[in-house]
N, CA, C and O atoms as a GROMACS GRO file, in nm:
protein
  520
    1MET      N    1  14.614  -6.249   2.915
    1MET     CA    2  14.630  -6.107   2.909
    1MET      C    3  14.538  -6.035   3.008
    1MET      O    4  14.581  -5.942   3.076
    2ILE      N    5  14.414  -6.078   3.017
    2ILE     CA    6  14.319  -6.014   3.107
    2ILE      C    7  14.360  -6.035   3.253
    2ILE      O    8  14.342  -5.946   3.336
    3HIS      N    9  14.415  -6.155   3.284
    3HIS     CA   10  14.457  -6.183   3.422
    3HIS      C   11  14.576  -6.095   3.463
    3HIS      O   12  14.585  -6.051   3.577
    4ALA      N   13  14.665  -6.071   3.369
    4ALA     CA   14  14.779  -5.983   3.397
    4ALA      C   15  14.732  -5.841   3.425
    4ALA      O   16  14.784  -5.773   3.513
    5LYS      N   17  14.633  -5.796   3.349
    5LYS     CA   18  14.579  -5.661   3.369
    5LYS      C   19  14.512  -5.650   3.506
    5LYS      O   20  14.529  -5.550   3.576
    6ILE      N   21  14.436  -5.752   3.544
    6ILE     CA   22  14.371  -5.753   3.676
    6ILE      C   23  14.476  -5.752   3.786
    6ILE      O   24  14.463  -5.678   3.884
    7LYS      N   25  14.579  -5.834   3.770
    7LYS     CA   26  14.687  -5.840   3.870
    7LYS      C   27  14.756  -5.704   3.884
    7LYS      O   28  14.779  -5.658   3.995
    8ASN      N   29  14.788  -5.642   3.772
    8ASN     CA   30  14.855  -5.512   3.776
    8ASN      C   31  14.767  -5.403   3.836
    8ASN      O   32  14.814  -5.318   3.911
    9THR      N   33  14.638  -5.407   3.804
    9THR     CA   34  14.544  -5.310   3.862
    9THR      C   35  14.535  -5.328   4.012
    9THR      O   36  14.536  -5.231   4.087
   10ARG      N   37  14.526  -5.454   4.057
   10ARG     CA   38  14.519  -5.484   4.201
   10ARG      C   39  14.645  -5.435   4.271
   10ARG      O   40  14.637  -5.373   4.376
   11GLN      N   41  14.762  -5.464   4.213
   11GLN     CA   42  14.889  -5.421   4.272
   11GLN      C   43  14.896  -5.269   4.283
   11GLN      O   44  14.940  -5.215   4.385
   12ASP      N   45  14.852  -5.200   4.178
   12ASP     CA   46  14.853  -5.054   4.178
   12ASP      C   47  14.763  -4.998   4.289
   12ASP      O   48  14.802  -4.907   4.361
   13LEU      N   49  14.643  -5.054   4.301
   13LEU     CA   50  14.550  -5.008   4.405
   13LEU      C   51  14.604  -5.036   4.545
   13LEU      O   52  14.591  -4.952   4.634
   14ILE      N   53  14.665  -5.152   4.564
   14ILE     CA   54  14.723  -5.185   4.695
   14ILE      C   55  14.838  -5.089   4.728
   14ILE      O   56  14.848  -5.042   4.841
   15HIS      N   57  14.924  -5.060   4.630
   15HIS     CA   58  15.034  -4.965   4.654
   15HIS      C   59  14.981  -4.827   4.692
   15HIS      O   60  15.031  -4.766   4.786
   16LYS      N   61  14.881  -4.780   4.620
   16LYS     CA   62  14.825  -4.648   4.652
   16LYS      C   63  14.759  -4.647   4.789
   16LYS      O   64  14.777  -4.552   4.866
   17PHE      N   65  14.684  -4.753   4.820
   17PHE     CA   66  14.615  -4.763   4.949
   17PHE      C   67  14.715  -4.767   5.065
   17PHE      O   68  14.700  -4.693   5.162
   18THR      N   69  14.816  -4.853   5.055
   18THR     CA   70  14.912  -4.866   5.165
   18THR      C   71  14.997  -4.740   5.179
   18THR      O   72  15.031  -4.701   5.291
   19SER      N   73  15.032  -4.676   5.069
   19SER     CA   74  15.109  -4.551   5.076
   19SER      C   75  15.028  -4.443   5.148
   19SER      O   76  15.082  -4.370   5.231
   20LYS      N   77  14.901  -4.434   5.115
   20LYS     CA   78  14.813  -4.335   5.179
   20LYS      C   79  14.800  -4.362   5.329
   20LYS      O   80  14.804  -4.269   5.409
   21LEU      N   81  14.785  -4.489   5.367
   21LEU     CA   82  14.774  -4.525   5.509
   21LEU      C   83  14.901  -4.487   5.585
   21LEU      O   84  14.894  -4.429   5.693
   22VAL      N   85  15.015  -4.520   5.529
   22VAL     CA   86  15.143  -4.494   5.597
   22VAL      C   87  15.168  -4.344   5.611
   22VAL      O   88  15.217  -4.299   5.715
   23LYS      N   89  15.134  -4.268   5.509
   23LYS     CA   90  15.154  -4.122   5.515
   23LYS      C   91  15.062  -4.056   5.617
   23LYS      O   92  15.098  -3.955   5.677
   24ALA      N   93  14.942  -4.113   5.636
   24ALA     CA   94  14.842  -4.050   5.723
   24ALA      C   95  14.850  -4.094   5.869
   24ALA      O   96  14.780  -4.038   5.953
   25ASN      N   97  14.934  -4.192   5.901
   25ASN     CA   98  14.936  -4.247   6.037
   25ASN      C   99  15.077  -4.266   6.089
   25ASN      O  100  15.170  -4.289   6.012
   26ASN      N  101  15.091  -4.257   6.221
   26ASN     CA  102  15.218  -4.287   6.287
   26ASN      C  103  15.222  -4.429   6.340
   26ASN      O  104  15.328  -4.483   6.369
   27LEU      N  105  15.104  -4.489   6.353
   27LEU     CA  106  15.092  -4.625   6.406
   27LEU      C  107  14.985  -4.699   6.327
   27LEU      O  108  14.875  -4.648   6.306
   28ILE      N  109  15.020  -4.820   6.282
   28ILE     CA  110  14.924  -4.906   6.214
   28ILE      C  111  14.927  -5.040   6.286
   28ILE      O  112  15.031  -5.105   6.295
   29VAL      N  113  14.811  -5.080   6.338
   29VAL     CA  114  14.798  -5.207   6.409
   29VAL      C  115  14.702  -5.295   6.332
   29VAL      O  116  14.590  -5.254   6.301
   30VAL      N  117  14.745  -5.416   6.300
   30VAL     CA  118  14.660  -5.511   6.228
   30VAL      C  119  14.658  -5.644   6.302
   30VAL      O  120  14.751  -5.677   6.376
   31GLY      N  121  14.552  -5.719   6.282
   31GLY     CA  122  14.542  -5.852   6.341
   31GLY      C  123  14.621  -5.952   6.260
   31GLY      O  124  14.625  -5.944   6.137
   32LYS      N  125  14.685  -6.045   6.328
   32LYS     CA  126  14.756  -6.153   6.259
   32LYS      C  127  14.653  -6.248   6.202
   32LYS      O  128  14.582  -6.317   6.275
   33ILE      N  129  14.645  -6.251   6.072
   33ILE     CA  130  14.550  -6.340   6.005
   33ILE      C  131  14.619  -6.472   5.980
   33ILE      O  132  14.726  -6.477   5.918
   34LYS      N  133  14.558  -6.579   6.028
   34LYS     CA  134  14.614  -6.712   6.005
   34LYS      C  135  14.573  -6.755   5.865
   34LYS      O  136  14.455  -6.778   5.838
   35SER      N  137  14.670  -6.765   5.777
   35SER     CA  138  14.639  -6.790   5.636
   35SER      C  139  14.564  -6.921   5.614
   35SER      O  140  14.473  -6.925   5.531
   36ASN      N  141  14.600  -7.026   5.685
   36ASN     CA  142  14.535  -7.155   5.658
   36ASN      C  143  14.389  -7.157   5.701
   36ASN      O  144  14.310  -7.235   5.648
   37SER      N  145  14.350  -7.073   5.796
   37SER     CA  146  14.210  -7.072   5.839
   37SER      C  147  14.120  -7.007   5.735
   37SER      O  148  14.000  -7.035   5.730
   38PHE      N  149  14.176  -6.920   5.651
   38PHE     CA  150  14.096  -6.855   5.548
   38PHE      C  151  14.115  -6.918   5.411
   38PHE      O  152  14.020  -6.930   5.334
   39THR      N  153  14.238  -6.959   5.381
   39THR     CA  154  14.267  -7.008   5.246
   39THR      C  155  14.226  -7.153   5.226
   39THR      O  156  14.231  -7.202   5.113
   40SER      N  157  14.188  -7.221   5.330
   40SER     CA  158  14.143  -7.359   5.314
   40SER      C  159  13.992  -7.371   5.334
   40SER      O  160  13.940  -7.478   5.364
   41SER      N  161  13.922  -7.259   5.317
   41SER     CA  162  13.777  -7.259   5.335
   41SER      C  163  13.709  -7.209   5.209
   41SER      O  164  13.773  -7.188   5.106
   42LYS      N  165  13.579  -7.190   5.218
   42LYS     CA  166  13.502  -7.136   5.106
   42LYS      C  167  13.542  -6.993   5.074
   42LYS      O  168  13.514  -6.943   4.966
   43LEU      N  169  13.608  -6.927   5.169
   43LEU     CA  170  13.649  -6.788   5.151
   43LEU      C  171  13.781  -6.772   5.076
   43LEU      O  172  13.823  -6.659   5.050
   44ALA      N  173  13.846  -6.882   5.041
   44ALA     CA  174  13.981  -6.877   4.984
   44ALA      C  175  13.993  -6.783   4.864
   44ALA      O  176  14.083  -6.700   4.860
   45LYS      N  177  13.904  -6.796   4.768
   45LYS     CA  178  13.911  -6.712   4.648
   45LYS      C  179  13.896  -6.564   4.684
   45LYS      O  180  13.968  -6.480   4.630
   46SER      N  181  13.805  -6.533   4.774
   46SER     CA  182  13.785  -6.394   4.815
   46SER      C  183  13.907  -6.340   4.888
   46SER      O  184  13.944  -6.224   4.870
   47VAL      N  185  13.970  -6.423   4.971
   47VAL     CA  186  14.090  -6.381   5.044
   47VAL      C  187  14.202  -6.351   4.947
   47VAL      O  188  14.269  -6.249   4.959
   48TYR      N  189  14.223  -6.441   4.851
   48TYR     CA  190  14.330  -6.417   4.753
   48TYR      C  191  14.298  -6.295   4.667
   48TYR      O  192  14.388  -6.217   4.637
   49ASP      N  193  14.172  -6.277   4.628
   49ASP     CA  194  14.134  -6.161   4.547
   49ASP      C  195  14.153  -6.031   4.623
   49ASP      O  196  14.192  -5.930   4.563
   50ALA      N  197  14.126  -6.030   4.752
   50ALA     CA  198  14.139  -5.908   4.831
   50ALA      C  199  14.285  -5.869   4.851
   50ALA      O  200  14.313  -5.751   4.874
   51GLY      N  201  14.377  -5.962   4.843
   51GLY     CA  202  14.518  -5.930   4.858
   51GLY      C  203  14.558  -5.896   5.000
   51GLY      O  204  14.647  -5.813   5.020
   52TRP      N  205  14.493  -5.956   5.098
   52TRP     CA  206  14.521  -5.925   5.239
   52TRP      C  207  14.668  -5.938   5.274
   52TRP      O  208  14.725  -5.852   5.341
   53PHE      N  209  14.729  -6.046   5.229
   53PHE     CA  210  14.867  -6.074   5.268
   53PHE      C  211  14.962  -5.977   5.198
   53PHE      O  212  15.065  -5.940   5.255
   54GLU      N  213  14.930  -5.937   5.077
   54GLU     CA  214  15.011  -5.838   5.007
   54GLU      C  215  14.997  -5.701   5.074
   54GLU      O  216  15.095  -5.627   5.083
   55ILE      N  217  14.880  -5.668   5.121
   55ILE     CA  218  14.860  -5.542   5.194
   55ILE      C  219  14.947  -5.540   5.320
   55ILE      O  220  15.014  -5.441   5.348
   56LYS      N  221  14.945  -5.650   5.396
   56LYS     CA  222  15.026  -5.657   5.518
   56LYS      C  223  15.175  -5.649   5.485
   56LYS      O  224  15.250  -5.582   5.555
   57ARG      N  225  15.218  -5.716   5.378
   57ARG     CA  226  15.359  -5.714   5.338
   57ARG      C  227  15.403  -5.572   5.304
   57ARG      O  228  15.509  -5.526   5.346
   58GLN      N  229  15.320  -5.504   5.226
   58GLN     CA  230  15.355  -5.367   5.186
   58GLN      C  231  15.351  -5.271   5.304
   58GLN      O  232  15.437  -5.183   5.315
   59LEU      N  233  15.253  -5.287   5.392
   59LEU     CA  234  15.250  -5.201   5.511
   59LEU      C  235  15.376  -5.219   5.594
   59LEU      O  236  15.431  -5.122   5.646
   60ASP      N  237  15.420  -5.343   5.608
   60ASP     CA  238  15.538  -5.373   5.687
   60ASP      C  239  15.662  -5.300   5.633
   60ASP      O  240  15.730  -5.230   5.708
   61TYR      N  241  15.690  -5.314   5.504
   61TYR     CA  242  15.812  -5.251   5.453
   61TYR      C  243  15.797  -5.100   5.437
   61TYR      O  244  15.895  -5.028   5.453
   62LYS      N  245  15.678  -5.051   5.404
   62LYS     CA  246  15.659  -4.907   5.389
   62LYS      C  247  15.668  -4.835   5.524
   62LYS      O  248  15.723  -4.726   5.534
   63CYS      N  249  15.613  -4.898   5.628
   63CYS     CA  250  15.624  -4.839   5.762
   63CYS      C  251  15.769  -4.834   5.808
   63CYS      O  252  15.812  -4.736   5.867
   64ALA      N  253  15.843  -4.940   5.781
   64ALA     CA  254  15.984  -4.944   5.821
   64ALA      C  255  16.062  -4.831   5.754
   64ALA      O  256  16.148  -4.770   5.816
   65ASN      N  257  16.032  -4.803   5.628
   65ASN     CA  258  16.103  -4.698   5.555
   65ASN      C  259  16.055  -4.557   5.591
   65ASN      O  260  16.130  -4.461   5.575
   66ALA      N  261  15.932  -4.544   5.640
   66ALA     CA  262  15.875  -4.412   5.668
   66ALA      C  263  15.881  -4.374   5.816
   66ALA      O  264  15.843  -4.263   5.853
   67GLY      N  265  15.929  -4.465   5.901
   67GLY     CA  266  15.935  -4.435   6.044
   67GLY      C  267  15.800  -4.451   6.113
   67GLY      O  268  15.783  -4.404   6.225
   68CYS      N  269  15.708  -4.516   6.049
   68CYS     CA  270  15.576  -4.544   6.105
   68CYS      C  271  15.582  -4.678   6.179
   68CYS      O  272  15.648  -4.770   6.133
   69HIS      N  273  15.515  -4.688   6.291
   69HIS     CA  274  15.515  -4.814   6.367
   69HIS      C  275  15.410  -4.907   6.309
   69HIS      O  276  15.294  -4.869   6.291
   70TYR      N  277  15.451  -5.030   6.281
   70TYR     CA  278  15.361  -5.133   6.228
   70TYR      C  279  15.362  -5.249   6.325
   70TYR      O  280  15.468  -5.306   6.354
   71ILE      N  281  15.246  -5.284   6.377
   71ILE     CA  282  15.235  -5.392   6.476
   71ILE      C  283  15.129  -5.491   6.432
   71ILE      O  284  15.019  -5.452   6.393
   72GLU      N  285  15.162  -5.620   6.438
   72GLU     CA  286  15.063  -5.725   6.417
   72GLU      C  287  15.034  -5.786   6.552
   72GLU      O  288  15.125  -5.821   6.627
   73VAL      N  289  14.905  -5.800   6.585
   73VAL     CA  290  14.866  -5.854   6.714
   73VAL      C  291  14.772  -5.972   6.696
   73VAL      O  292  14.707  -5.987   6.592
   74ASN      N  293  14.765  -6.055   6.797
   74ASN     CA  294  14.673  -6.168   6.798
   74ASN      C  295  14.531  -6.112   6.804
   74ASN      O  296  14.497  -6.036   6.894
   75GLU      N  297  14.449  -6.150   6.708
   75GLU     CA  298  14.313  -6.097   6.703
   75GLU      C  299  14.209  -6.191   6.762
   75GLU      O  300  14.089  -6.173   6.742
   76ALA      N  301  14.255  -6.292   6.835
   76ALA     CA  302  14.163  -6.388   6.896
   76ALA      C  303  14.063  -6.318   6.986
   76ALA      O  304  14.101  -6.238   7.071
   77TYR      N  305  13.936  -6.348   6.968
   77TYR     CA  306  13.824  -6.296   7.048
   77TYR      C  307  13.805  -6.145   7.035
   77TYR      O  308  13.730  -6.087   7.114
   78SER      N  309  13.869  -6.080   6.939
   78SER     CA  310  13.859  -5.934   6.928
   78SER      C  311  13.718  -5.887   6.896
   78SER      O  312  13.678  -5.780   6.941
   79THR      N  313  13.642  -5.965   6.819
   79THR     CA  314  13.505  -5.923   6.788
   79THR      C  315  13.407  -5.966   6.896
   79THR      O  316  13.295  -5.914   6.902
   80GLN      N  317  13.448  -6.060   6.982
   80GLN     CA  318  13.359  -6.112   7.086
   80GLN      C  319  13.376  -6.042   7.220
   80GLN      O  320  13.290  -6.054   7.307
   81THR      N  321  13.485  -5.969   7.237
   81THR     CA  322  13.513  -5.901   7.363
   81THR      C  323  13.460  -5.758   7.356
   81THR      O  324  13.487  -5.686   7.260
   82CYS      N  325  13.386  -5.718   7.456
   82CYS     CA  326  13.334  -5.582   7.462
   82CYS      C  327  13.453  -5.486   7.474
   82CYS      O  328  13.535  -5.499   7.564
   83SER      N  329  13.460  -5.389   7.384
   83SER     CA  330  13.572  -5.294   7.386
   83SER      C  331  13.558  -5.192   7.498
   83SER      O  332  13.652  -5.117   7.525
   84CYS      N  333  13.444  -5.189   7.563
   84CYS     CA  334  13.423  -5.095   7.675
   84CYS      C  335  13.457  -5.158   7.810
   84CYS      O  336  13.530  -5.100   7.890
   85CYS      N  337  13.404  -5.278   7.835
   85CYS     CA  338  13.420  -5.338   7.967
   85CYS      C  339  13.501  -5.469   7.967
   85CYS      O  340  13.540  -5.517   8.074
   86GLY      N  341  13.527  -5.526   7.851
   86GLY     CA  342  13.607  -5.649   7.843
   86GLY      C  343  13.528  -5.778   7.858
   86GLY      O  344  13.587  -5.886   7.855
   87SER      N  345  13.397  -5.769   7.875
   87SER     CA  346  13.314  -5.888   7.892
   87SER      C  347  13.297  -5.962   7.760
   87SER      O  348  13.295  -5.901   7.653
   88ARG      N  349  13.285  -6.097   7.769
   88ARG     CA  350  13.259  -6.178   7.651
   88ARG      C  351  13.130  -6.258   7.666
   88ARG      O  352  13.099  -6.341   7.581
   89GLN      N  353  13.056  -6.234   7.770
   89GLN     CA  354  12.939  -6.316   7.802
   89GLN      C  355  12.828  -6.306   7.699
   89GLN      O  356  12.769  -6.409   7.664
   90ASP      N  357  12.796  -6.188   7.650
   90ASP     CA  358  12.679  -6.169   7.566
   90ASP      C  359  12.710  -6.163   7.416
   90ASP      O  360  12.619  -6.141   7.336
   91SER      N  361  12.834  -6.182   7.379
   91SER     CA  362  12.871  -6.167   7.238
   91SER      C  363  12.838  -6.292   7.158
   91SER      O  364  12.834  -6.402   7.214
   92PRO      N  365  12.814  -6.277   7.026
   92PRO     CA  366  12.789  -6.393   6.941
   92PRO      C  367  12.915  -6.479   6.930
   92PRO      O  368  13.026  -6.426   6.920
   93LYS      N  369  12.897  -6.609   6.932
   93LYS     CA  370  13.012  -6.701   6.931
   93LYS      C  371  13.004  -6.796   6.812
   93LYS      O  372  12.896  -6.822   6.757
   94GLY      N  373  13.119  -6.848   6.774
   94GLY     CA  374  13.127  -6.952   6.672
   94GLY      C  375  13.096  -6.905   6.531
   94GLY      O  376  13.071  -6.786   6.508
   95ARG      N  377  13.098  -6.999   6.438
   95ARG     CA  378  13.071  -6.966   6.297
   95ARG      C  379  12.930  -6.913   6.276
   95ARG      O  380  12.908  -6.825   6.193
   96GLU      N  381  12.833  -6.967   6.353
   96GLU     CA  382  12.696  -6.918   6.338
   96GLU      C  383  12.682  -6.774   6.384
   96GLU      O  384  12.591  -6.703   6.340
   97GLY      N  385  12.772  -6.728   6.471
   97GLY     CA  386  12.769  -6.591   6.520
   97GLY      C  387  12.826  -6.490   6.421
   97GLY      O  388  12.812  -6.370   6.440
   98LEU      N  389  12.892  -6.539   6.315
   98LEU     CA  390  12.953  -6.448   6.217
   98LEU      C  391  12.850  -6.365   6.142
   98LEU      O  392  12.880  -6.254   6.098
   99GLY      N  393  12.730  -6.416   6.128
   99GLY     CA  394  12.625  -6.342   6.059
   99GLY      C  395  12.564  -6.231   6.143
   99GLY      O  396  12.496  -6.143   6.090
  100ILE      N  397  12.589  -6.233   6.272
  100ILE     CA  398  12.536  -6.130   6.362
  100ILE      C  399  12.632  -6.011   6.358
  100ILE      O  400  12.744  -6.020   6.407
  101ARG      N  401  12.588  -5.902   6.301
  101ARG     CA  402  12.674  -5.786   6.279
  101ARG      C  403  12.672  -5.688   6.396
  101ARG      O  404  12.767  -5.610   6.411
  102GLU      N  405  12.569  -5.689   6.477
  102GLU     CA  406  12.557  -5.598   6.590
  102GLU      C  407  12.516  -5.678   6.713
  102GLU      O  408  12.434  -5.769   6.704
  103TRP      N  409  12.572  -5.644   6.828
  103TRP     CA  410  12.534  -5.712   6.951
  103TRP      C  411  12.538  -5.615   7.069
  103TRP      O  412  12.604  -5.511   7.064
  104PHE      N  413  12.466  -5.652   7.173
  104PHE     CA  414  12.449  -5.567   7.290
  104PHE      C  415  12.518  -5.630   7.410
  104PHE      O  416  12.493  -5.747   7.441
  105CYS      N  417  12.603  -5.554   7.478
  105CYS     CA  418  12.670  -5.601   7.599
  105CYS      C  419  12.583  -5.562   7.718
  105CYS      O  420  12.562  -5.444   7.745
  106ARG      N  421  12.533  -5.662   7.786
  106ARG     CA  422  12.447  -5.634   7.902
  106ARG      C  423  12.527  -5.586   8.023
  106ARG      O  424  12.473  -5.521   8.111
  107SER      N  425  12.656  -5.618   8.027
  107SER     CA  426  12.739  -5.576   8.140
  107SER      C  427  12.753  -5.425   8.148
  107SER      O  428  12.741  -5.367   8.256
  108CYS      N  429  12.777  -5.361   8.034
  108CYS     CA  430  12.797  -5.215   8.036
  108CYS      C  431  12.692  -5.140   7.954
  108CYS      O  432  12.702  -5.018   7.936
  109LYS      N  433  12.592  -5.213   7.905
  109LYS     CA  434  12.479  -5.153   7.832
  109LYS      C  435  12.523  -5.079   7.704
  109LYS      O  436  12.476  -4.970   7.675
  110THR      N  437  12.614  -5.142   7.630
  110THR     CA  438  12.666  -5.082   7.507
  110THR      C  439  12.631  -5.169   7.388
  110THR      O  440  12.640  -5.292   7.395
  111THR      N  441  12.591  -5.106   7.278
  111THR     CA  442  12.567  -5.177   7.153
  111THR      C  443  12.693  -5.167   7.068
  111THR      O  444  12.752  -5.060   7.055
  112HIS      N  445  12.734  -5.280   7.010
  112HIS     CA  446  12.857  -5.286   6.929
  112HIS      C  447  12.828  -5.331   6.788
  112HIS      O  448  12.748  -5.421   6.766
  113GLN      N  449  12.894  -5.268   6.692
  113GLN     CA  450  12.899  -5.320   6.556
  113GLN      C  451  13.021  -5.412   6.557
  113GLN      O  452  13.130  -5.370   6.597
  114ARG      N  453  13.004  -5.535   6.515
  114ARG     CA  454  13.105  -5.639   6.532
  114ARG      C  455  13.244  -5.598   6.484
  114ARG      O  456  13.341  -5.610   6.560
  115ASP      N  457  13.257  -5.551   6.362
  115ASP     CA  458  13.389  -5.521   6.307
  115ASP      C  459  13.453  -5.397   6.370
  115ASP      O  460  13.574  -5.394   6.390
  116VAL      N  461  13.372  -5.298   6.402
  116VAL     CA  462  13.425  -5.177   6.468
  116VAL      C  463  13.474  -5.213   6.608
  116VAL      O  464  13.581  -5.168   6.650
  117ASN      N  465  13.396  -5.293   6.679
  117ASN     CA  466  13.436  -5.340   6.812
  117ASN      C  467  13.569  -5.417   6.804
  117ASN      O  468  13.658  -5.397   6.886
  118GLY      N  469  13.580  -5.506   6.705
  118GLY     CA  470  13.703  -5.582   6.687
  118GLY      C  471  13.822  -5.492   6.659
  118GLY      O  472  13.931  -5.514   6.712
  119ALA      N  473  13.802  -5.391   6.576
  119ALA     CA  474  13.910  -5.298   6.544
  119ALA      C  475  13.956  -5.221   6.668
  119ALA      O  476  14.075  -5.198   6.687
  120LYS      N  477  13.861  -5.181   6.752
  120LYS     CA  478  13.896  -5.111   6.876
  120LYS      C  479  13.978  -5.202   6.967
  120LYS      O  480  14.075  -5.156   7.029
  121ASN      N  481  13.940  -5.328   6.976
  121ASN     CA  482  14.015  -5.422   7.060
  121ASN      C  483  14.154  -5.450   7.004
  121ASN      O  484  14.250  -5.460   7.080
  122ILE      N  485  14.167  -5.461   6.872
  122ILE     CA  486  14.298  -5.483   6.810
  122ILE      C  487  14.388  -5.362   6.835
  122ILE      O  488  14.506  -5.378   6.867
  123LEU      N  489  14.334  -5.242   6.821
  123LEU     CA  490  14.412  -5.122   6.850
  123LEU      C  491  14.455  -5.118   6.996
  123LEU      O  492  14.569  -5.084   7.027
  124ALA      N  493  14.363  -5.151   7.085
  124ALA     CA  494  14.396  -5.151   7.229
  124ALA      C  495  14.508  -5.249   7.260
  124ALA      O  496  14.597  -5.218   7.339
  125VAL      N  497  14.506  -5.366   7.197
  125VAL     CA  498  14.614  -5.463   7.218
  125VAL      C  499  14.743  -5.404   7.164
  125VAL      O  500  14.848  -5.416   7.227
  126GLY      N  501  14.736  -5.342   7.047
  126GLY     CA  502  14.855  -5.280   6.989
  126GLY      C  503  14.912  -5.170   7.075
  126GLY      O  504  15.033  -5.152   7.080
  127LEU      N  505  14.827  -5.098   7.142
  127LEU     CA  506  14.872  -4.990   7.230
  127LEU      C  507  14.911  -5.041   7.368
  127LEU      O  508  14.961  -4.965   7.451
  128GLY      N  509  14.889  -5.168   7.393
  128GLY     CA  510  14.925  -5.226   7.522
  128GLY      C  511  14.826  -5.194   7.632
  128GLY      O  512  14.862  -5.199   7.750
  129ARG      N  513  14.703  -5.160   7.597
  129ARG     CA  514  14.604  -5.122   7.697
  129ARG      C  515  14.511  -5.235   7.738
  129ARG      O  516  14.448  -5.229   7.843
  130LEU      N  517  14.502  -5.339   7.656
  130LEU     CA  518  14.403  -5.444   7.683
  130LEU      C  519  14.467  -5.556   7.762
  130LEU      O  520  14.401  -5.654   7.796
   0.00000   0.00000   0.00000
């Protein structure tokens, strides 16, 4: 009984969240998440709990019905590439680099927050600018 309540609460929150996103935007760009890279690791339970794949599924069909553009792009190197100059030389690499949340690009003298930088790069790919 408790699991059903949790599932229904999660579904309700995802529906509200995705509806709000679709209503507020004309374009939604997300990175293609490779399910096996997350679901076969220590992060599997967290990935399933977060409902990432359900969020993407709902965004896809809600955007189609609302006339909003929904694009999935390859997110490879999105957090490692400088969103200002495109350099990857000074960015943290590999699994050990995941703990580094902020990094400095020496090429263009810009400090990046890892996830914000990745989001900018994913958007740029979605817009066809990168």
